[in-house]
Amino acid sequence: MSEIFKGIPAIAYEGKDSKNPLSFKYYDPDRVIMGKKMSEHLPFAMAWWHNLGAAGTDMFGRDTMDKSFGASEKATMEHARAKVDAGFEFMEKLGIKYFCFHDVDLVPEADDINVTNERLDEISDYILEKMQGTDIKCLWGTANMFGNPRFMNGAGSSNSADVYCFAAAQIKKALDVTVKLGGRGYVFWGGREGYETLLNTDVKFEQENIARLMRLAVDYGRSIGFTGDFYIEPKPKEPMKHQYDFDAATAIGFLRQYGLDKDFKLNIEANHATLAGHTFQHDLRISAINGMLGSIDANQGDTLLGWDTDEFPWSVYEATMCMYEVLEAGGLTGGFNFDSKNRRPSNTYEDMFHGFILGMDTFALGLIKAAALIDDGRIDEFIKERYASYKTGIGAKIRSGNTTLEELAAHAADLKAPADPGSGRQEYLESVVNQVLFS
Ligand code: XUL
Ligand code: CO
């Protein structure tokens, strides 16, 4: 098989002073941070759809990039195999150890689902073959239940029982392929699970159906030996006006309501959190404190645009606060999937590498700086001290649950005037972050 990314060498760590665009400045896989190698803290993954599929098309213009990878015609099995070849060469050159896929990223979808499934068998055999002799693994798989017109009214939330069965069929096959490839996780992103108008929607009915489909997926997955985590990937909108898995808190409530919280965690995507009106860090924190921080779709949005731009992450502030949450949570069971794509005008093979180098270096720097913030200790210490009034006296009674409303009221009556809760010191804390980041 001939080289696809000709002239692009294996990308090595050269350090922060290197001017070589095809080198890592911060991602040094064997460097140990807080007792673990960088490569273990940061199980990076390649998203099949963006990296091997997306070719720059937007609402106003067609492809700007050539992602045929040498195949004579796109959307053929020849092209599907060329994508596998390109994907493995790409991951090996970057030292990426994981990939993520939707069923229809791997093969062109046929009109007949049985034909699509045969194609998936063929391509997963080929992927398995390519995995032999490498240490590349599958992070997670998923079914695309949003692209085909049959899903226009939803998949698990569809008004049509037949469409619901097609969703089930795709999930079953995507789980088969995920298990075959040894995937760590399985994702549900409900792109069409929501509504355009409440005038035609029975929300309770739809949510019950989605939960049932997830339960059936868990039961089937466990029956074929899938021991990994299922994930919900929250997103508030786009493509639907309102999506049920709006944000981490909403998805956690849903999972608990339907008894799915033992099998599911969350896959938090930076750009989805910001679309929900949160910071990336917020949705990570909410997931972590509920024991549900599973995996991350690493990207970033644009504050000037109100949609999901899936940019390669380059904000070191965001990556640092992300890694701070991940370190404090004790790590991920999943990994960091670059659900990120090159900008339309960045249309060469080299740009594909620049995107990943940027993303990997940004998270490596975030990891280094988050560890430094924790080591510095001022932030953690400040937070601990801020709640010191709960350590003794009436505060300790509140925390232990050993009090009554009357007792608290009597305490307040004795005090007569409100006590001074103390400064929040936000500006000071922000300056600590800057000092750690730029020293
Ligand atoms: C869409 C998105 C998806 C999921 C997988 O916004 O993030 O690509 O990650 O379906
Ligand atoms: Co995503």
Coordinates of C-alpha atoms and ligand atoms in Angstrom, one line a residue:
M1 CA 0.0 0.0 0.0
S2 CA 1.5 3.4 -0.9
E3 CA 1.9 6.3 1.3
I4 CA -1.0 8.7 1.3
F5 CA 0.4 11.7 3.2
K6 CA 3.5 12.0 1.2
G7 CA 6.3 14.2 2.6
I8 CA 4.7 14.3 6.1
P9 CA 7.0 12.5 8.6
A10 CA 6.1 11.0 11.9
I11 CA 5.4 13.9 14.2
A12 CA 7.9 14.1 17.0
Y13 CA 8.2 16.2 20.2
E14 CA 10.7 19.0 19.6
G15 CA 9.9 21.3 22.5
K16 CA 8.6 24.8 22.9
D17 CA 11.3 26.6 21.0
S18 CA 10.9 24.5 17.8
K19 CA 9.7 26.4 14.8
N20 CA 9.1 23.2 12.8
P21 CA 5.3 23.3 12.1
L22 CA 5.3 19.5 11.9
S23 CA 6.4 18.9 15.4
F24 CA 4.9 18.9 18.9
K25 CA 5.9 21.8 21.1
Y26 CA 4.2 20.5 24.3
Y27 CA 2.9 17.0 23.7
D28 CA 5.7 14.8 24.9
P29 CA 4.0 11.4 25.3
D30 CA 6.4 9.9 27.8
R31 CA 6.7 12.9 30.1
V32 CA 5.4 12.1 33.5
I33 CA 2.9 14.5 35.1
M34 CA 1.4 13.8 38.5
G35 CA 2.7 10.2 38.3
K36 CA 1.3 9.3 34.9
K37 CA 2.6 9.6 31.4
M38 CA 1.1 12.4 29.2
S39 CA -0.1 9.7 26.8
E40 CA -2.0 8.0 29.6
H41 CA -3.6 11.3 30.8
L42 CA -4.5 12.1 27.2
P43 CA -5.9 9.2 25.2
F44 CA -6.4 11.2 22.1
A45 CA -8.8 9.9 19.4
M46 CA -9.4 10.7 15.7
A47 CA -13.0 11.3 14.7
W48 CA -13.6 9.4 11.5
W49 CA -16.3 11.7 10.2
H50 CA -14.4 15.0 10.4
N51 CA -10.9 13.9 9.6
L52 CA -11.6 11.4 6.9
G53 CA -15.0 12.6 5.7
A54 CA -15.6 16.3 6.1
A55 CA -14.1 18.0 3.0
G56 CA -15.0 21.7 3.6
T57 CA -18.6 21.8 2.3
D58 CA -20.7 24.4 4.0
M59 CA -24.2 25.8 3.3
F60 CA -22.9 28.0 0.6
G61 CA -20.2 26.0 -1.2
R62 CA -19.0 22.5 -2.1
D63 CA -15.9 20.6 -1.1
T64 CA -12.6 22.5 -0.9
M65 CA -10.5 19.5 0.2
D66 CA -9.7 16.2 -1.6
K67 CA -10.6 13.4 0.8
S68 CA -10.7 10.7 -1.9
F69 CA -7.3 9.4 -0.6
G70 CA -6.6 8.0 -4.0
A71 CA -9.9 6.2 -4.6
S72 CA -11.3 6.6 -8.1
E73 CA -14.8 7.4 -6.9
K74 CA -16.1 8.6 -3.5
A75 CA -18.9 6.9 -1.6
T76 CA -17.7 3.4 -2.8
M77 CA -16.2 0.5 -0.9
E78 CA -12.9 1.3 -2.6
H79 CA -13.2 4.8 -1.0
A80 CA -14.2 3.3 2.4
R81 CA -11.0 1.2 2.3
A82 CA -8.9 4.2 1.2
K83 CA -10.2 6.0 4.3
V84 CA -9.1 3.2 6.5
D85 CA -5.6 3.3 5.0
A86 CA -5.5 7.1 5.3
G87 CA -6.8 7.0 8.9
F88 CA -4.2 4.4 10.1
E89 CA -1.4 6.2 8.4
F90 CA -2.6 9.5 9.9
M91 CA -2.9 8.1 13.4
E92 CA 0.4 6.3 13.2
K93 CA 2.2 9.5 12.1
L94 CA 0.7 11.5 15.0
G95 CA 1.0 8.8 17.6
I96 CA -2.9 8.8 18.1
K97 CA -4.0 5.6 19.7
Y98 CA -7.8 5.7 19.3
F99 CA -10.5 6.4 16.8
C100 CA -14.2 7.1 17.0
F101 CA -16.8 6.4 14.3
H102 CA -20.4 6.5 13.2
D103 CA -21.6 3.5 11.2
V104 CA -22.1 5.5 8.1
D105 CA -18.6 7.2 8.4
L106 CA -17.1 3.7 7.7
V107 CA -19.1 2.8 4.6
P108 CA -21.5 4.4 2.2
E109 CA -25.1 3.8 3.3
A110 CA -27.1 1.6 0.9
D111 CA -30.9 1.9 0.3
D112 CA -31.3 -1.5 1.9
I113 CA -30.0 -1.7 5.5
N114 CA -29.0 -5.4 4.9
V115 CA -26.5 -4.2 2.3
T116 CA -25.2 -1.5 4.6
N117 CA -24.7 -4.1 7.3
E118 CA -22.7 -6.4 4.9
R119 CA -20.5 -3.5 4.0
L120 CA -19.9 -2.9 7.7
D121 CA -18.9 -6.5 8.2
E122 CA -16.4 -6.1 5.3
I123 CA -14.9 -2.8 6.5
S124 CA -14.7 -3.9 10.1
D125 CA -12.7 -7.0 9.0
Y126 CA -10.4 -4.7 7.2
I127 CA -10.0 -2.3 10.1
L128 CA -9.4 -5.2 12.4
E129 CA -6.6 -6.4 10.1
K130 CA -5.1 -2.9 10.1
M131 CA -5.2 -2.8 13.9
Q132 CA -3.1 -5.9 14.1
G133 CA 0.5 -5.0 14.8
T134 CA -0.4 -1.5 15.9
D135 CA -1.5 -0.2 19.4
I136 CA -4.4 1.6 17.8
K137 CA -7.8 0.9 19.4
C138 CA -11.4 2.0 19.1
L139 CA -12.4 4.6 21.7
W140 CA -16.1 4.5 20.9
G141 CA -18.6 3.8 18.2
T142 CA -22.1 5.2 17.5
A143 CA -24.9 5.0 15.0
N144 CA -25.7 8.0 12.8
M145 CA -29.4 8.4 13.6
F146 CA -29.7 11.9 12.2
G147 CA -28.5 12.1 8.6
N148 CA -31.0 9.7 6.8
P149 CA -34.3 11.4 5.9
R150 CA -36.2 8.7 7.8
F151 CA -34.9 10.4 11.0
M152 CA -36.4 13.8 10.2
N153 CA -38.9 13.4 13.1
G154 CA -36.3 11.8 15.4
A155 CA -35.0 8.3 16.0
G156 CA -35.9 7.0 19.5
S157 CA -38.2 10.0 19.6
S158 CA -39.8 9.4 16.2
N159 CA -43.6 9.3 15.8
S160 CA -43.1 6.3 13.6
A161 CA -42.6 2.8 15.1
D162 CA -41.0 1.6 11.9
V163 CA -38.4 4.4 12.1
Y164 CA -37.8 3.4 15.7
C165 CA -37.0 -0.1 14.5
F166 CA -34.5 1.3 12.0
A167 CA -32.8 3.2 14.8
A168 CA -32.7 -0.1 16.8
A169 CA -31.3 -1.9 13.9
Q170 CA -28.5 0.6 13.4
I171 CA -27.7 0.7 17.1
K172 CA -27.5 -3.1 17.1
K173 CA -25.1 -3.2 14.2
A174 CA -23.0 -0.3 15.5
L175 CA -22.7 -2.1 18.8
D176 CA -21.7 -5.3 17.0
V177 CA -18.9 -3.4 15.2
T178 CA -17.9 -1.5 18.4
V179 CA -17.5 -4.8 20.3
K180 CA -15.7 -6.4 17.3
L181 CA -13.2 -3.6 17.3
G182 CA -12.8 -3.7 21.1
G183 CA -14.3 -0.2 21.7
R184 CA -14.2 1.3 25.1
G185 CA -17.5 3.1 24.8
Y186 CA -20.7 3.6 22.9
V187 CA -22.2 7.0 22.3
F188 CA -25.7 8.4 21.9
W189 CA -25.8 11.8 20.5
G190 CA -29.4 12.8 20.0
G191 CA -29.1 15.2 17.0
R192 CA -32.8 14.6 16.0
E193 CA -34.0 13.7 19.5
G194 CA -35.9 16.9 20.2
Y195 CA -38.5 19.0 18.6
E196 CA -39.1 21.9 16.3
T197 CA -42.5 22.8 17.8
L198 CA -44.5 21.6 20.9
L199 CA -47.6 21.9 18.8
N200 CA -46.9 18.5 17.3
T201 CA -44.9 16.9 20.1
D202 CA -45.7 14.6 23.0
V203 CA -42.6 15.2 25.0
K204 CA -43.3 12.6 27.8
F205 CA -44.0 9.9 25.2
E206 CA -40.9 10.6 23.2
Q207 CA -38.6 10.7 26.3
E208 CA -40.0 7.3 27.5
N209 CA -39.3 5.8 24.0
I210 CA -35.8 7.2 23.9
A211 CA -35.1 5.7 27.4
R212 CA -36.5 2.4 26.3
L213 CA -34.3 2.3 23.3
M214 CA -31.3 3.0 25.5
R215 CA -32.3 0.3 27.9
L216 CA -32.6 -2.2 25.0
A217 CA -29.2 -1.1 23.7
V218 CA -27.7 -1.7 27.2
D219 CA -29.3 -5.1 27.4
Y220 CA -28.1 -6.1 24.0
G221 CA -24.6 -4.7 24.5
R222 CA -24.1 -6.6 27.7
S223 CA -25.4 -9.8 26.1
I224 CA -22.7 -9.6 23.4
G225 CA -19.9 -8.9 25.9
F226 CA -19.7 -5.1 25.8
T227 CA -18.3 -4.1 29.2
G228 CA -17.6 -0.5 28.5
D229 CA -19.6 2.7 29.2
F230 CA -22.5 4.0 27.3
Y231 CA -22.4 7.7 26.9
I232 CA -24.9 10.5 26.3
E233 CA -23.4 13.4 24.5
P234 CA -25.4 16.5 25.5
K235 CA -26.2 19.3 23.1
P236 CA -28.9 21.9 23.4
K237 CA -29.8 22.5 19.8
E238 CA -28.7 22.1 16.2
P239 CA -29.9 20.5 14.2
M240 CA -33.2 20.6 16.2
K241 CA -34.5 23.7 17.8
H242 CA -34.6 22.0 21.1
Q243 CA -32.7 18.8 21.9
Y244 CA -33.7 16.7 24.9
D245 CA -30.1 16.1 26.1
F246 CA -29.8 19.8 26.5
D247 CA -26.7 19.8 28.8
A248 CA -25.0 17.7 31.4
A249 CA -27.5 18.4 34.2
T250 CA -30.5 17.6 32.0
A251 CA -28.9 14.4 30.7
I252 CA -28.1 13.2 34.2
G253 CA -31.6 13.8 35.4
F254 CA -32.9 11.8 32.4
L255 CA -30.6 8.9 33.1
R256 CA -31.5 8.8 36.7
Q257 CA -35.2 9.1 36.0
Y258 CA -35.1 6.0 33.7
G259 CA -32.6 4.0 35.8
L260 CA -29.9 4.2 33.1
D261 CA -27.3 5.9 35.4
K262 CA -25.4 2.7 36.2
D263 CA -24.6 2.0 32.6
F264 CA -24.2 5.5 31.2
K265 CA -21.8 8.3 31.7
L266 CA -21.5 11.5 29.7
N267 CA -19.4 12.5 26.7
I268 CA -18.9 16.2 27.1
E269 CA -18.2 18.3 24.0
A270 CA -16.8 21.8 24.6
N271 CA -18.7 23.5 21.8
H272 CA -22.0 21.9 23.0
A273 CA -21.5 23.2 26.5
T274 CA -21.0 26.7 25.2
L275 CA -24.1 26.4 23.0
A276 CA -26.0 25.5 26.1
G277 CA -24.9 28.8 27.7
H278 CA -22.3 27.2 29.9
T279 CA -18.6 27.1 30.0
F280 CA -16.9 23.8 29.0
Q281 CA -15.6 23.6 32.6
H282 CA -19.2 23.9 33.9
D283 CA -20.5 20.8 32.1
L284 CA -17.3 18.9 33.1
R285 CA -17.8 19.8 36.7
I286 CA -21.5 18.9 36.7
S287 CA -20.6 15.5 35.2
A288 CA -17.7 14.9 37.6
I289 CA -19.6 15.7 40.8
N290 CA -22.3 13.2 39.7
G291 CA -19.7 10.5 39.0
M292 CA -20.6 10.7 35.3
L293 CA -17.6 12.3 33.6
G294 CA -16.8 9.6 31.0
S295 CA -15.2 11.0 27.9
I296 CA -14.6 14.3 26.1
D297 CA -15.2 15.6 22.6
A298 CA -12.3 18.0 22.3
N299 CA -13.0 21.1 20.2
Q300 CA -14.0 24.7 20.7
G301 CA -16.6 27.1 19.3
D302 CA -16.4 30.7 18.3
T303 CA -17.9 33.3 20.7
L304 CA -19.0 35.3 17.7
L305 CA -21.0 32.5 16.1
G306 CA -24.1 30.9 17.6
W307 CA -23.6 27.4 16.1
D308 CA -21.4 24.3 16.4
T309 CA -18.2 25.3 14.6
D310 CA -16.2 22.2 15.8
E311 CA -12.8 24.0 15.7
F312 CA -9.6 22.5 16.8
P313 CA -9.1 23.6 20.4
W314 CA -6.5 26.3 20.8
S315 CA -7.7 28.1 23.9
V316 CA -5.1 27.2 26.6
Y317 CA -7.4 28.8 29.2
E318 CA -10.2 26.4 28.3
A319 CA -7.9 23.4 28.0
T320 CA -6.3 24.2 31.4
M321 CA -9.7 24.4 33.2
C322 CA -10.8 21.2 31.4
M323 CA -7.7 19.4 32.5
Y324 CA -8.1 20.8 36.0
E325 CA -11.5 19.2 36.2
V326 CA -10.2 15.9 34.7
L327 CA -7.3 15.7 37.1
E328 CA -9.5 16.6 40.1
A329 CA -12.0 13.9 39.0
G330 CA -9.2 11.3 38.8
G331 CA -9.1 11.0 35.0
L332 CA -11.5 9.7 32.3
T333 CA -12.7 6.2 31.6
G334 CA -12.9 7.4 27.9
G335 CA -10.6 9.7 26.1
F336 CA -10.3 13.0 24.2
N337 CA -11.9 12.7 20.8
F338 CA -11.1 15.5 18.4
D339 CA -14.6 16.2 17.2
S340 CA -12.9 19.0 15.3
K341 CA -12.5 19.9 11.7
N342 CA -10.2 22.1 9.6
R343 CA -11.6 25.4 8.5
R344 CA -12.9 25.4 4.9
P345 CA -9.9 27.3 3.6
S346 CA -7.4 25.0 5.4
N347 CA -7.6 22.5 2.6
T348 CA -4.4 20.6 2.3
Y349 CA -3.2 17.3 3.9
E350 CA -0.7 19.3 5.8
D351 CA -3.5 21.3 7.4
M352 CA -5.1 18.0 8.7
F353 CA -1.8 17.5 10.6
H354 CA -1.7 21.1 11.8
G355 CA -5.2 20.7 13.3
F356 CA -4.2 17.7 15.4
I357 CA -0.8 19.1 16.4
L358 CA -2.6 22.2 17.6
G359 CA -5.2 20.2 19.5
M360 CA -2.8 17.8 21.0
D361 CA -0.4 20.6 22.0
T362 CA -3.2 22.7 23.5
F363 CA -4.4 19.8 25.7
A364 CA -0.8 18.9 26.6
L365 CA -0.2 22.5 27.7
G366 CA -3.5 22.5 29.5
L367 CA -2.5 19.3 31.4
I368 CA 0.9 20.8 32.3
K369 CA -0.7 24.0 33.6
A370 CA -3.6 22.3 35.4
A371 CA -1.1 20.1 37.2
A372 CA 0.8 23.3 38.1
L373 CA -2.4 25.0 39.4
I374 CA -3.1 22.0 41.6
D375 CA 0.5 21.9 42.7
D376 CA 0.4 25.6 43.5
G377 CA -2.5 24.9 45.7
R378 CA -3.8 28.4 46.2
I379 CA -7.1 27.8 44.3
D380 CA -7.9 24.5 46.0
E381 CA -6.9 26.0 49.4
F382 CA -9.1 29.1 48.8
I383 CA -12.1 27.0 48.0
K384 CA -11.6 24.9 51.1
E385 CA -11.2 27.9 53.3
R386 CA -14.2 29.6 51.8
Y387 CA -16.5 27.0 53.4
A388 CA -14.6 26.9 56.7
S389 CA -17.7 28.0 58.7
Y390 CA -19.2 24.5 58.1
K391 CA -16.3 22.8 59.9
T392 CA -17.4 23.5 63.4
G393 CA -20.4 24.7 65.4
I394 CA -23.7 25.3 63.7
G395 CA -22.0 24.7 60.2
A396 CA -20.9 21.2 61.2
K397 CA -24.4 20.5 62.4
I398 CA -25.8 21.6 59.1
R399 CA -23.4 19.3 57.2
S400 CA -24.1 16.3 59.3
G401 CA -27.9 16.8 58.9
N402 CA -28.2 16.9 62.6
T403 CA -30.3 20.1 63.1
T404 CA -33.7 21.6 62.7
L405 CA -35.0 24.7 61.1
E406 CA -35.9 26.0 64.6
E407 CA -32.3 25.6 65.7
L408 CA -30.9 27.5 62.7
A409 CA -33.5 30.2 63.2
A410 CA -32.5 30.5 66.9
H411 CA -28.8 30.7 65.8
A412 CA -29.6 33.6 63.5
A413 CA -31.7 35.3 66.2
D414 CA -28.7 35.2 68.6
L415 CA -26.5 36.7 65.9
K416 CA -29.0 39.5 65.3
A417 CA -27.3 41.0 62.3
P418 CA -26.0 39.0 59.3
A419 CA -22.3 37.8 59.5
D420 CA -19.8 38.8 56.9
P421 CA -19.5 35.9 54.5
G422 CA -16.1 37.2 53.2
S423 CA -14.8 38.3 49.8
G424 CA -15.1 35.9 46.8
R425 CA -11.7 37.2 45.6
Q426 CA -12.4 36.4 41.9
E427 CA -9.9 38.9 40.6
Y428 CA -7.2 37.6 42.8
L429 CA -7.9 34.0 41.8
E430 CA -7.9 34.9 38.1
S431 CA -4.5 36.6 38.6
V432 CA -3.2 33.3 40.2
V433 CA -4.3 31.4 37.1
N434 CA -2.5 33.9 34.8
Q435 CA 0.6 33.8 37.0
V436 CA 0.6 30.0 36.8
L437 CA -0.2 30.0 33.1
F438 CA 2.5 32.4 32.0
S439 CA 5.3 31.6 34.4
Ligands
XUL1 C1 -22.5 16.6 16.6 C2 -21.5 15.8 17.3 C3 -21.5 14.3 16.8 C4 -21.3 13.4 17.9 C5 -21.4 11.9 17.5 O1 -22.6 17.9 17.1 O2 -20.8 16.2 18.2 O3 -20.5 14.2 15.9 O4 -20.0 13.5 18.5 O5 -22.6 11.7 16.9
CO2 CO -19.3 15.4 19.3

